[in-house]
Amino acid sequence: MLIFQSKDFIGKAALLHQKEHGISKKFVQFQIENFDLDSPIWPSGKEPIFRNGKLVGLTTSSAYGFTLGKFVCLGYIHHLDDDGNPVKTTRIHEYIKERGANYEIDLAGTRYPLTVHIHTPKMAYTASHQPTFIPVPNYF
């Protein structure tokens, strides 16, 4: 799959270098599992992400996903060795989705399990059958 090699574009050299030598971090989407929406603390960004108990990244942003019915966070997962040094790999997707890898987010000292998605979940593409109604106060 070397389609981009025949075209010139800004960043081509950097992309070819990454393809050959690998990368040490990946921007992914997380869904927070078992999160109570009545909780006084909601994620907003810069929350630590843990993989099997080790810190591997931070969220960049988050919001409630109405179509998914869950809180959705975006952030980077870093591939680190046992000493905390970055590891470049051409198989970062395999590292992220490795069977047995457990991800958590820390919200004010409480950890919640995460589901990691490298691509947008297919459910997000579907239209909801029931429209979501958010009441707006009448100020006029």
mmCIF file of C-alpha atoms in Angstrom, residues 3-82:
data_model
loop_
_atom_site.group_PDB
_atom_site.id
_atom_site.type_symbol
_atom_site.label_atom_id
_atom_site.label_comp_id
_atom_site.label_asym_id
_atom_site.label_seq_id
_atom_site.Cartn_x
_atom_site.Cartn_y
_atom_site.Cartn_z
ATOM 1 C CA ILE A 3 -0.150 4.864 -3.012
ATOM 2 C CA PHE A 4 1.301 8.098 -1.600
ATOM 3 C CA GLN A 5 4.778 7.423 -3.055
ATOM 4 C CA SER A 6 3.726 8.488 -6.551
ATOM 5 C CA LYS A 7 2.438 11.894 -5.408
ATOM 6 C CA ASP A 8 4.335 14.830 -3.990
ATOM 7 C CA PHE A 9 2.922 16.613 -0.950
ATOM 8 C CA ILE A 10 4.137 18.468 2.097
ATOM 9 C CA GLY A 11 5.205 15.956 4.705
ATOM 10 C CA LYS A 12 5.927 13.099 2.298
ATOM 11 C CA ALA A 13 9.489 12.640 3.581
ATOM 12 C CA ALA A 14 8.312 12.585 7.208
ATOM 13 C CA LEU A 15 5.585 10.061 6.410
ATOM 14 C CA LEU A 16 8.032 7.777 4.584
ATOM 15 C CA HIS A 17 10.435 8.038 7.525
ATOM 16 C CA GLN A 18 7.673 7.061 9.969
ATOM 17 C CA LYS A 19 6.622 4.153 7.765
ATOM 18 C CA GLU A 20 10.186 2.827 7.687
ATOM 19 C CA HIS A 21 11.322 3.560 11.270
ATOM 20 C CA GLY A 22 8.021 3.487 13.151
ATOM 21 C CA ILE A 23 6.348 5.753 15.686
ATOM 22 C CA SER A 24 6.172 5.740 19.476
ATOM 23 C CA LYS A 25 2.734 7.299 20.022
ATOM 24 C CA LYS A 26 -0.716 7.155 18.443
ATOM 25 C CA PHE A 27 -3.756 9.451 18.661
ATOM 26 C CA VAL A 28 -6.771 7.316 19.605
ATOM 27 C CA GLN A 29 -10.366 7.523 20.787
ATOM 28 C CA PHE A 30 -11.445 6.186 24.175
ATOM 29 C CA GLN A 31 -14.861 5.432 25.585
ATOM 30 C CA ILE A 32 -15.241 5.589 29.355
ATOM 31 C CA GLU A 33 -17.057 2.548 30.704
ATOM 32 C CA ASN A 34 -19.207 2.572 33.849
ATOM 33 C CA PHE A 35 -19.106 6.355 34.198
ATOM 34 C CA ASP A 36 -21.860 7.975 36.259
ATOM 35 C CA LEU A 37 -23.121 11.076 34.448
ATOM 36 C CA ASP A 38 -24.310 12.462 37.789
ATOM 37 C CA SER A 39 -20.708 12.541 38.995
ATOM 38 C CA PRO A 40 -19.595 16.066 39.941
ATOM 39 C CA ILE A 41 -16.299 15.580 38.051
ATOM 40 C CA TRP A 42 -16.281 15.072 34.292
ATOM 41 C CA PRO A 43 -13.211 14.635 32.101
ATOM 42 C CA SER A 44 -12.149 17.747 30.202
ATOM 43 C CA GLY A 45 -8.592 17.049 29.045
ATOM 44 C CA LYS A 46 -5.141 16.325 30.489
ATOM 45 C CA GLU A 47 -6.392 13.274 32.430
ATOM 46 C CA PRO A 48 -3.806 10.476 32.777
ATOM 47 C CA ILE A 49 -4.288 7.277 30.768
ATOM 48 C CA PHE A 50 -2.990 4.008 32.179
ATOM 49 C CA ARG A 51 -2.241 0.759 30.346
ATOM 50 C CA ASN A 52 -1.954 -2.246 32.630
ATOM 51 C CA GLY A 53 -1.347 0.114 35.561
ATOM 52 C CA LYS A 54 1.423 2.157 33.880
ATOM 53 C CA LEU A 55 1.027 5.759 32.746
ATOM 54 C CA VAL A 56 1.097 5.844 28.920
ATOM 55 C CA GLY A 57 -0.477 9.170 27.986
ATOM 56 C CA LEU A 58 -2.909 12.011 28.568
ATOM 57 C CA THR A 59 -6.267 12.906 27.122
ATOM 58 C CA THR A 60 -6.447 15.990 24.929
ATOM 59 C CA SER A 61 -10.205 16.532 25.036
ATOM 60 C CA SER A 62 -13.467 14.817 25.895
ATOM 61 C CA ALA A 63 -17.218 15.154 25.568
ATOM 62 C CA TYR A 64 -20.361 13.112 25.955
ATOM 63 C CA GLY A 65 -21.132 11.156 22.766
ATOM 64 C CA PHE A 66 -24.909 11.109 22.424
ATOM 65 C CA THR A 67 -24.899 8.563 19.585
ATOM 66 C CA LEU A 68 -22.662 6.205 21.568
ATOM 67 C CA GLY A 69 -24.313 6.942 24.904
ATOM 68 C CA LYS A 70 -20.887 7.221 26.577
ATOM 69 C CA PHE A 71 -18.204 9.737 27.394
ATOM 70 C CA VAL A 72 -15.659 9.923 24.579
ATOM 71 C CA CYS A 73 -12.082 11.082 25.091
ATOM 72 C CA LEU A 74 -9.291 11.711 22.614
ATOM 73 C CA GLY A 75 -5.647 11.329 23.509
ATOM 74 C CA TYR A 76 -2.250 9.846 22.798
ATOM 75 C CA ILE A 77 -1.004 6.421 23.808
ATOM 76 C CA HIS A 78 2.786 6.235 24.041
ATOM 77 C CA HIS A 79 4.598 2.927 23.545
ATOM 78 C CA LEU A 80 7.132 2.868 26.387
ATOM 79 C CA ASP A 81 9.648 0.293 27.577
ATOM 80 C CA ASP A 82 9.950 -0.821 31.219
#
